XYZ file of C-alpha atoms in Angstrom:
658
model
C 106.925 -45.568 142.479
C 105.899 -48.830 140.871
C 102.284 -49.768 141.268
C 101.308 -46.382 142.717
C 99.302 -45.401 139.623
C 100.440 -41.813 139.314
C 101.801 -39.416 136.771
C 105.485 -39.908 137.355
C 107.242 -37.688 134.848
C 106.141 -34.975 132.467
C 109.030 -34.289 130.082
C 109.325 -32.136 127.004
C 110.494 -32.996 123.539
C 110.518 -30.120 121.037
C 106.922 -28.826 121.054
C 105.259 -32.016 122.279
C 104.828 -32.440 126.017
C 104.749 -36.118 126.830
C 103.202 -37.991 129.726
C 104.847 -41.034 131.128
C 102.351 -42.857 133.328
C 103.116 -45.858 135.474
C 100.765 -48.338 137.031
C 98.155 -47.949 134.294
C 97.067 -50.531 131.718
C 99.103 -50.145 128.551
C 101.211 -47.401 130.074
C 103.579 -45.622 127.767
C 104.389 -42.243 126.314
C 101.435 -40.411 124.774
C 101.326 -36.781 123.712
C 99.350 -34.394 125.855
C 97.362 -33.281 122.796
C 96.266 -36.831 122.065
C 95.586 -37.454 125.725
C 93.365 -34.406 126.003
C 91.499 -35.129 122.799
C 90.811 -38.786 123.582
C 87.972 -38.671 126.083
C 88.065 -42.415 126.665
C 91.725 -42.299 127.646
C 91.076 -39.170 129.740
C 88.240 -40.714 131.707
C 89.601 -44.231 132.119
C 93.181 -43.310 132.844
C 92.479 -40.503 135.248
C 89.739 -42.335 137.099
C 91.986 -45.354 137.443
C 94.815 -43.054 138.403
C 92.634 -41.450 141.053
C 91.483 -44.813 142.333
C 94.990 -46.155 142.749
C 96.551 -42.949 144.011
C 96.513 -42.698 147.778
C 94.375 -39.673 148.534
C 95.905 -39.314 151.939
C 97.543 -36.251 153.357
C 99.199 -36.028 156.720
C 98.007 -32.433 156.825
C 94.193 -32.523 156.673
C 92.378 -29.467 155.389
C 95.466 -28.183 153.568
C 96.678 -30.059 150.481
C 95.571 -33.560 149.511
C 95.561 -36.002 146.662
C 97.805 -36.683 143.672
C 100.246 -34.306 142.089
C 101.502 -33.540 138.608
C 105.186 -32.724 138.523
C 106.137 -30.921 135.361
C 109.744 -30.682 134.297
C 110.079 -28.343 131.317
C 113.772 -28.554 130.512
C 115.229 -25.783 128.348
C 118.918 -24.980 128.549
C 120.222 -26.498 131.744
C 122.777 -28.839 133.209
C 121.539 -31.601 135.457
C 123.802 -33.110 138.064
C 123.971 -36.856 138.466
C 121.325 -38.374 140.735
C 117.643 -37.881 141.488
C 115.449 -34.908 142.272
C 113.764 -35.585 145.572
C 110.642 -33.447 145.766
C 108.289 -32.785 148.658
C 106.727 -35.942 150.021
C 103.419 -35.280 148.241
C 105.159 -34.628 144.935
C 106.917 -37.065 142.650
C 110.488 -38.341 142.766
C 111.769 -37.579 139.270
C 114.758 -39.560 137.930
C 117.214 -37.215 136.234
C 119.477 -37.989 133.300
C 123.183 -37.902 133.967
C 123.927 -35.946 130.772
C 123.054 -32.295 130.130
C 119.763 -31.464 128.464
C 120.617 -28.658 126.087
C 118.519 -26.738 123.633
C 115.163 -28.280 124.355
C 112.170 -25.994 124.196
C 108.518 -26.053 125.094
C 106.224 -23.712 123.195
C 103.848 -21.286 124.833
C 100.914 -23.007 123.157
C 101.901 -26.270 124.857
C 102.021 -24.508 128.209
C 98.502 -23.282 127.463
C 97.398 -26.867 126.851
C 99.063 -27.888 130.073
C 97.209 -25.111 131.899
C 93.899 -26.415 130.567
C 94.810 -29.899 131.770
C 95.693 -28.571 135.221
C 92.444 -26.631 135.499
C 90.374 -29.649 134.492
C 92.271 -31.890 136.903
C 91.733 -29.490 139.832
C 88.051 -28.952 139.065
C 87.441 -32.687 138.627
C 89.416 -34.150 141.532
C 89.746 -31.127 143.872
C 93.417 -31.728 144.476
C 96.517 -29.661 143.937
C 98.818 -29.709 140.945
C 102.460 -28.739 141.201
C 103.959 -27.235 138.043
C 107.699 -26.712 137.972
C 108.855 -24.902 134.843
C 112.634 -25.128 134.744
C 113.978 -22.218 132.713
C 117.327 -20.561 132.112
C 118.696 -17.100 132.729
C 120.035 -15.271 129.673
C 121.845 -12.635 131.711
C 123.237 -12.375 135.216
C 121.010 -11.976 138.246
C 121.837 -8.261 138.398
C 123.469 -5.572 136.293
C 127.038 -6.220 137.490
C 126.920 -10.014 137.391
C 128.565 -11.919 134.539
C 127.392 -15.557 134.579
C 130.198 -16.788 132.314
C 132.589 -16.215 135.231
C 131.415 -19.533 136.630
C 129.469 -21.189 133.761
C 131.443 -20.424 130.569
C 130.308 -23.431 128.524
C 126.651 -23.085 129.419
C 126.544 -19.393 128.587
C 128.345 -19.923 125.296
C 125.368 -22.116 124.362
C 122.892 -19.597 125.743
C 124.365 -16.676 123.783
C 123.916 -18.653 120.567
C 120.454 -19.890 121.513
C 117.461 -17.862 120.269
C 115.136 -16.498 122.914
C 111.742 -18.036 123.625
C 110.097 -15.023 121.965
C 112.173 -15.386 118.814
C 111.422 -19.109 118.570
C 107.707 -18.575 119.044
C 107.583 -15.762 116.493
C 109.350 -17.962 113.961
C 106.909 -20.809 114.517
C 103.933 -18.465 114.099
C 105.372 -17.100 110.876
C 106.041 -20.615 109.555
C 102.450 -21.587 110.319
C 101.185 -18.703 108.176
C 98.712 -17.651 110.864
C 100.334 -14.266 111.405
C 102.457 -11.864 109.348
C 105.662 -10.021 110.185
C 103.713 -6.754 110.204
C 101.281 -8.137 112.782
C 104.155 -9.168 115.043
C 105.775 -5.744 114.722
C 102.475 -4.065 115.658
C 102.138 -6.243 118.761
C 105.724 -5.544 119.809
C 105.224 -1.816 119.340
C 101.950 -1.852 121.258
C 103.482 -3.655 124.236
C 106.588 -1.435 124.232
C 104.393 1.681 124.200
C 102.362 0.452 127.157
C 105.493 -0.380 129.143
C 107.133 2.969 128.413
C 103.996 4.893 129.355
C 103.645 3.016 132.626
C 107.319 3.600 133.386
C 106.876 7.339 132.948
C 103.707 7.302 135.074
C 105.506 5.437 137.852
C 107.853 8.365 138.485
C 105.137 10.439 140.185
C 102.774 7.613 141.221
C 101.486 7.701 144.803
C 99.941 4.362 145.884
C 96.519 4.356 147.481
C 96.325 1.618 150.097
C 92.605 1.216 149.548
C 93.271 0.183 145.932
C 95.044 -2.946 147.174
C 92.061 -4.454 148.964
C 90.577 -7.220 146.806
C 86.899 -8.031 146.288
C 86.440 -9.955 149.529
C 87.867 -6.968 151.379
C 85.261 -4.461 150.235
C 84.341 -2.145 153.106
C 87.532 -2.648 155.106
C 89.491 0.412 156.191
C 92.995 1.394 155.159
C 95.428 2.739 157.808
C 94.508 6.298 156.802
C 90.840 5.760 157.720
C 89.602 5.704 161.305
C 88.093 2.380 162.357
C 85.768 2.710 165.327
C 86.453 0.486 168.321
C 83.721 -2.109 168.640
C 82.456 -4.080 171.616
C 83.096 -7.808 171.671
C 80.689 -8.868 174.420
C 77.940 -11.374 173.605
C 74.383 -11.583 174.937
C 74.163 -13.873 178.017
C 71.492 -16.092 176.478
C 73.701 -16.745 173.444
C 76.672 -17.619 175.655
C 74.511 -20.061 177.583
C 73.072 -21.632 174.454
C 76.366 -22.220 172.662
C 78.005 -23.222 175.944
C 75.466 -25.979 176.441
C 75.773 -27.119 172.823
C 79.568 -27.367 172.884
C 79.549 -29.372 176.143
C 76.889 -31.866 175.023
C 77.952 -35.226 173.565
C 75.738 -37.702 171.660
C 74.182 -40.408 173.807
C 75.707 -43.215 171.742
C 79.213 -41.680 171.843
C 81.806 -43.293 174.124
C 84.466 -40.739 175.069
C 87.533 -41.475 177.157
C 86.561 -41.355 180.812
C 88.959 -38.467 181.480
C 87.480 -36.508 178.570
C 83.964 -37.285 179.800
C 84.863 -35.782 183.172
C 86.328 -32.691 181.499
C 83.145 -32.085 179.527
C 81.038 -32.582 182.653
C 83.124 -29.917 184.422
C 82.755 -27.615 181.444
C 78.981 -27.997 181.557
C 79.092 -27.019 185.247
C 81.089 -23.904 184.370
C 78.464 -22.833 181.845
C 75.522 -23.579 184.130
C 76.967 -21.812 187.189
C 78.643 -19.038 185.189
C 81.766 -19.385 187.335
C 85.261 -20.776 186.963
C 85.504 -20.500 183.166
C 88.960 -21.810 182.266
C 91.175 -21.075 179.269
C 89.900 -23.855 177.007
C 86.247 -22.954 177.585
C 86.960 -19.254 177.033
C 88.600 -20.091 173.704
C 85.777 -22.421 172.682
C 83.213 -19.716 173.493
C 85.098 -17.283 171.263
C 85.077 -19.813 168.415
C 81.430 -20.759 168.950
C 80.096 -17.203 169.068
C 81.987 -16.270 165.909
C 80.690 -19.386 164.128
C 77.022 -18.737 164.894
C 77.541 -15.186 163.618
C 78.453 -16.749 160.262
C 82.241 -16.443 160.448
C 84.656 -19.181 159.512
C 87.101 -20.292 162.234
C 90.212 -22.195 161.211
C 92.800 -23.604 163.633
C 95.899 -25.530 162.631
C 99.172 -26.549 164.229
C 100.855 -29.462 165.918
C 98.371 -31.419 168.073
C 95.824 -28.606 168.056
C 92.849 -30.968 168.000
C 93.704 -32.327 171.434
C 95.920 -29.418 172.429
C 99.627 -29.820 173.176
C 98.800 -29.740 176.890
C 95.639 -31.879 176.541
C 93.414 -28.937 177.330
C 91.404 -28.228 174.168
C 89.751 -31.510 173.085
C 88.091 -29.983 170.030
C 87.945 -33.402 168.343
C 86.881 -36.397 170.434
C 87.443 -40.073 169.638
C 84.974 -42.835 170.476
C 86.893 -45.338 172.575
C 85.083 -48.309 171.026
C 84.527 -47.421 167.376
C 87.208 -44.775 166.808
C 84.574 -42.445 165.409
C 85.369 -38.745 165.698
C 83.072 -36.036 167.031
C 83.652 -32.275 166.934
C 81.330 -30.389 169.346
C 81.854 -27.057 167.571
C 80.341 -28.571 164.431
C 77.010 -29.034 166.244
C 76.185 -25.658 167.792
C 72.909 -25.210 165.898
C 70.640 -27.407 163.799
C 71.903 -28.170 160.277
C 75.149 -26.299 160.895
C 77.580 -26.080 157.999
C 80.524 -28.146 159.208
C 82.869 -26.101 157.040
C 82.414 -23.127 159.386
C 84.858 -24.694 161.841
C 88.080 -26.336 160.726
C 90.641 -27.764 163.131
C 93.581 -29.630 161.703
C 96.679 -31.233 163.153
C 99.626 -30.269 160.981
C 103.032 -31.686 160.231
C 106.194 -30.528 161.987
C 107.053 -28.085 159.213
C 106.346 -24.726 160.854
C 107.576 -22.805 157.815
C 105.221 -24.576 155.389
C 102.123 -24.612 157.570
C 102.408 -21.014 158.783
C 102.961 -19.893 155.192
C 99.816 -21.730 154.102
C 97.734 -20.184 156.892
C 99.078 -16.718 156.101
C 97.926 -17.076 152.503
C 94.548 -18.391 153.653
C 94.017 -15.398 155.949
C 94.883 -12.931 153.189
C 92.297 -14.470 150.889
C 89.351 -14.383 153.278
C 89.145 -11.540 155.833
C 85.994 -13.028 157.372
C 87.855 -16.043 158.714
C 89.535 -16.219 162.091
C 92.673 -18.086 161.049
C 94.922 -19.329 163.870
C 98.247 -21.144 163.771
C 99.454 -22.560 167.082
C 102.984 -23.774 167.698
C 103.510 -26.820 169.876
C 105.830 -24.726 172.002
C 106.518 -21.065 171.384
C 110.165 -21.487 170.463
C 109.199 -23.942 167.718
C 108.185 -20.885 165.727
C 111.836 -20.274 164.887
C 111.352 -22.919 162.196
C 109.090 -20.386 160.477
C 111.290 -17.338 161.011
C 111.373 -16.566 157.282
C 107.569 -16.164 157.278
C 107.690 -13.789 160.245
C 110.577 -11.723 158.878
C 109.695 -11.467 155.211
C 105.901 -11.654 155.192
C 103.953 -11.340 158.431
C 105.847 -8.468 160.060
C 106.360 -6.451 156.892
C 103.816 -7.626 154.320
C 101.438 -4.696 154.726
C 104.313 -2.207 154.508
C 105.792 -3.826 151.393
C 102.679 -4.895 149.505
C 99.795 -3.009 151.176
C 98.058 -6.321 151.896
C 96.303 -6.842 155.225
C 96.010 -10.076 157.167
C 94.290 -10.950 160.424
C 96.305 -14.116 161.081
C 96.561 -15.122 164.753
C 99.737 -16.858 165.933
C 99.560 -18.603 169.323
C 102.958 -19.328 170.867
C 102.981 -21.152 174.246
C 105.280 -19.134 176.501
C 106.154 -19.156 180.184
C 108.873 -20.200 182.618
C 107.718 -23.416 184.275
C 111.046 -25.210 184.649
C 110.806 -27.090 181.328
C 114.260 -26.046 180.145
C 115.668 -23.715 177.491
C 113.838 -25.359 174.570
C 110.332 -25.192 176.035
C 110.142 -21.935 177.977
C 110.380 -18.916 175.717
C 108.502 -18.018 172.541
C 111.170 -15.355 171.983
C 108.830 -12.497 172.825
C 111.684 -10.026 172.336
C 111.998 -10.877 168.635
C 108.401 -9.981 167.852
C 108.597 -6.779 169.861
C 111.888 -5.825 168.226
C 110.239 -6.145 164.799
C 107.374 -3.843 165.842
C 107.440 -0.526 164.033
C 105.842 1.844 166.559
C 108.038 4.815 167.533
C 109.126 4.494 171.199
C 109.618 8.250 171.599
C 106.329 9.540 170.199
C 102.954 9.155 171.922
C 100.336 8.755 169.178
C 96.766 10.046 169.291
C 95.099 8.041 172.076
C 91.569 9.487 172.032
C 89.231 6.482 171.470
C 87.304 8.355 168.760
C 90.456 9.327 166.844
C 92.881 6.520 167.679
C 94.516 4.757 164.734
C 97.415 3.347 166.735
C 96.825 -0.322 165.912
C 95.982 0.420 162.274
C 99.305 2.197 161.820
C 101.345 -0.497 163.568
C 102.613 -3.558 161.715
C 101.175 -6.079 164.187
C 99.858 -6.665 167.705
C 101.657 -8.585 170.448
C 99.715 -9.641 173.544
C 100.444 -11.670 176.681
C 96.972 -12.325 178.057
C 96.286 -13.520 181.619
C 92.541 -14.277 181.797
C 90.205 -16.498 179.751
C 87.776 -13.587 179.313
C 90.452 -11.293 177.900
C 91.575 -14.061 175.526
C 87.947 -14.437 174.409
C 87.720 -10.717 173.657
C 91.054 -10.411 171.848
C 90.084 -13.263 169.492
C 86.682 -11.735 168.771
C 88.311 -8.329 168.278
C 90.214 -9.776 165.307
C 86.909 -10.159 163.421
C 84.824 -7.341 164.909
C 86.761 -4.444 163.416
C 86.961 -2.762 160.014
C 90.576 -3.678 159.304
C 92.860 -6.659 159.749
C 96.150 -6.840 161.618
C 98.308 -9.853 162.600
C 98.053 -10.907 166.242
C 100.924 -12.591 168.097
C 99.715 -14.276 171.290
C 102.071 -15.434 174.031
C 99.683 -18.203 175.034
C 99.973 -19.818 178.473
C 100.932 -23.272 179.635
C 100.415 -23.654 183.383
C 97.679 -21.006 183.356
C 95.544 -23.463 181.414
C 94.760 -25.153 184.736
C 95.804 -22.500 187.263
C 93.344 -22.198 190.147
C 93.255 -18.400 189.896
C 93.252 -18.090 186.098
C 89.496 -18.238 185.806
C 86.769 -15.878 184.601
C 83.066 -15.549 185.278
C 80.652 -15.888 182.383
C 79.489 -12.341 183.123
C 82.887 -11.074 181.910
C 82.043 -12.363 178.443
C 78.641 -10.711 178.056
C 77.515 -7.195 177.169
C 75.335 -6.315 180.161
C 75.956 -3.012 181.937
C 77.106 -3.458 185.518
C 78.764 -6.828 184.928
C 82.521 -7.296 185.438
C 84.448 -6.124 182.410
C 81.761 -3.644 181.328
C 82.890 -0.029 181.379
C 81.561 3.164 179.852
C 82.546 1.945 176.351
C 81.060 -1.534 176.792
C 82.713 -4.951 177.026
C 85.925 -5.392 175.082
C 89.547 -6.508 175.277
C 91.484 -4.886 178.114
C 94.881 -3.672 176.948
C 95.893 -3.225 180.586
C 94.311 -4.783 183.679
C 94.567 -2.498 186.681
C 95.274 -3.636 190.224
C 92.445 -5.835 191.505
C 92.264 -4.245 194.974
C 89.653 -1.659 193.974
C 91.967 1.315 194.333
C 90.573 4.811 193.944
C 91.569 7.143 191.133
C 94.241 8.615 193.442
C 96.178 6.397 195.835
C 98.989 8.354 197.473
C 99.699 5.572 199.976
C 100.946 3.097 197.335
C 104.757 2.955 197.496
C 105.453 0.685 194.514
C 103.788 0.110 191.152
C 104.823 -3.213 189.614
C 104.106 -3.509 185.903
C 104.275 -7.016 184.455
C 102.875 -9.203 181.708
C 101.854 -12.838 181.570
C 101.691 -15.571 184.165
C 104.292 -14.030 186.517
C 101.407 -11.828 187.724
C 99.824 -14.733 189.602
C 103.085 -15.487 191.417
C 103.505 -11.819 192.320
C 99.930 -11.594 193.572
C 100.340 -14.720 195.700
C 103.556 -13.362 197.234
C 101.875 -10.015 197.909
C 99.071 -11.724 199.816
C 101.564 -13.845 201.723
C 103.666 -10.830 202.770
C 100.629 -8.554 203.236
C 102.101 -5.841 201.021
C 99.021 -3.670 200.748
C 101.251 -0.755 199.703
C 102.146 -2.446 196.380
C 100.004 -2.205 193.253
C 100.378 -4.738 190.430
C 99.139 -3.936 186.904
C 99.172 -6.328 183.949
C 100.152 -5.002 180.519
C 98.053 -7.374 178.383
C 98.804 -5.676 175.066
C 102.503 -4.988 174.745
C 102.443 -3.760 171.169
C 101.246 -1.239 170.291
C 102.047 0.201 173.715
C 98.996 1.390 175.738
C 100.352 4.845 176.597
C 96.970 6.155 177.754
C 96.377 3.345 180.232
C 99.957 3.385 181.522
C 99.657 7.105 182.159
C 96.332 6.535 183.915
C 98.059 4.207 186.382
C 101.032 6.557 186.809
C 98.598 9.307 187.785
C 96.745 6.969 190.143
C 99.955 6.223 192.095
C 101.923 9.523 192.154
C 104.319 8.440 194.933
C 104.997 4.923 193.736
C 108.358 3.470 192.774
C 107.995 2.174 189.190
C 109.141 -1.410 188.540
C 109.047 -3.589 185.458
C 109.017 -7.277 186.432
C 109.491 -10.200 184.040
C 110.565 -13.820 184.330
C 112.701 -13.785 181.170
C 116.401 -12.795 181.210
C 117.118 -9.080 180.964
C 118.225 -9.327 177.302
C 115.009 -11.168 176.425
C 111.321 -10.740 177.131
C 109.640 -7.336 176.933
C 112.105 -5.228 178.937
C 114.015 -3.733 176.000
C 110.736 -2.816 174.317
C 108.953 -1.526 177.424
C 111.809 0.579 178.795
C 111.903 3.449 176.223
C 108.106 3.578 175.870
C 107.518 3.636 179.595
C 110.120 6.410 179.829
C 108.252 8.406 177.156
C 104.994 8.040 179.098
C 106.708 9.090 182.345
C 108.439 12.123 180.853
C 105.135 13.420 179.514
C 103.884 13.443 183.130
C 107.104 14.701 184.701
C 107.702 11.434 186.570
C 111.483 11.244 186.177
C 114.036 9.687 183.862
C 115.444 6.340 182.837
C 117.022 5.754 186.261
C 113.535 5.800 187.793
C 112.508 2.627 185.938
C 113.565 -0.345 188.059
C 114.072 -3.843 186.684
C 113.287 -7.156 188.342
C 113.899 -10.364 186.405
C 116.583 -12.823 185.457
C 120.075 -11.595 184.635
C 121.218 -11.428 180.997
C 121.757 -14.900 179.572
C 122.695 -16.627 176.334
C 120.204 -19.440 176.991
C 116.549 -18.647 177.468
C 116.283 -20.712 180.655
C 118.137 -23.102 182.911
C 117.944 -26.822 182.293
C 117.715 -27.678 186.002
C 114.322 -27.527 187.664
C 115.789 -26.784 191.097
C 117.698 -23.807 189.692
C 114.532 -22.589 187.972
C 112.602 -22.671 191.253
C 115.355 -20.754 193.015
C 115.535 -18.089 190.279
C 111.750 -17.704 190.127
C 111.436 -17.396 193.898
C 114.173 -14.792 194.084
C 112.734 -12.528 191.394
C 109.222 -12.660 192.860
C 110.521 -11.865 196.345
C 112.714 -9.062 195.039
C 109.762 -7.393 193.274
C 107.985 -7.243 196.652
C 110.903 -6.550 198.967
C 110.396 -3.745 201.459
C 113.661 -1.975 200.647
C 113.833 0.225 197.518
C 114.883 -1.530 194.326
C 118.127 -0.100 192.928
C 118.605 -2.311 189.870
C 119.789 -1.698 187.179
C 120.795 1.827 188.272
């Protein structure tokens, strides 16, 4: 730490908190009171400190700058060695002997709080405060801490509490009398007892938990009308041209220059819109509407698969250029934030979750490098994202993009563990909720949404849907890999707009399609269809190609784009359309993974309501149960993928698993 010019240790001695600063002229121990009162020392030391401190963060747009590490030692035992903090915090040398009986007063903590506030307002950087305390009793009613720490708790039992020490100091100062203290104690005890009695018949109102920024948002008990997400064609053209235009004096990589030329052609012709352009259009249209868009994750600026290119680098000067920061004249660059993050999924996802809960008018997205990398953040999914609204009545519209798909990349780069997110979904598989569009609260009453989208236009609409609704709900996206450049995974610009008669426009308008029906223009009743294959994700394109190759005009293929909550109404619409069809669920994941376990009981519920049979009438096509998500051999992958696609379209009836 020598020469870094930072606050290295904040230690406590009786009631005086001391600062030990290194790398500063005349460094030594000075009391915080003196430091705060001496403006010359404050200005010179901190400015020098700021100048010498590296204001670099490997995670832009999250936390930057110097830190204050506060170690308030009361009754504790410190093991021999050093405390190694997070890389942006300070490495604090620890004494090898116990620190016993030391105490920091509440008034000193108040002074410290003032220092922290002034630091943050002056230098716009974070301050870490670690108050190390002690536990007077066990961690629950049946725990006895002296079982394992007899010496420490002998000291603790004889040590006055923080309240007793502070009361004594106030009395010694003569600023307050014993009667005043008794009145305060009685007042607080009365308040606590009254609130305890009131809690016995308290019924929480979810609307009470929406903070100021959330004014006007609906609770799950209130109906939120479904809104269109299409955009006027002239706006799509305008932002499309802006986001594909580079400055004349900018020198992009020749491959990137070609990509942006192709993107401009897509916008001008209105055809062949790929995944990256569809996403950029979603971001751009939200930005010009005044919404903040924030994207973070590993390599998100370029895109893990080199498809996004949201930040370009001049090949001669190294200068950076972000097209989405220049959609309109004098655009506020803070409206779009894209930030490569570190490889700590747990930390970054937790930060983005908190960000999304603070500002509901931001589209906040965290993207994993590969979908299975999200297991490094499993605590956030389990304890916060999946259950936060149920436990704390707090909404969040966080979007999580997890690249998913079986392309032969092995067990560590194939599956985003779709089954885990579906298993944590709280919708009842045996009850069909109200599905009338004017009364539907299905998504509001579910803990989150899980989608596996197959077209750029549908991805555009599902992102815009996150903002264009009166409530917020987490969105888990099984984002594609090879579909990013697939020849058939394209959309026309007319699928993004709001004009009647254009593709994607129905009687409600243009919006996200929870289910995409068969693309062969079937009538409302097709008795000649012998098999209905339901699937989700990129396996659809392989099934469709095989169907064309084998000329299976008697097979219908429907894509379930929104898996959770389950689209009962649309599934039943397709079941009615094909009354004589064998019903098949096809997936590329193993049987014990993917969506099968989630789909099976819900599809059965939808079928029973129509009298279409029982569980044995749902056929399965996919990989066999497996401990590993995928094979590590590409040749085996190709064989497995070919077999499952051919089986889904075989002419003989499918008898698996029954």
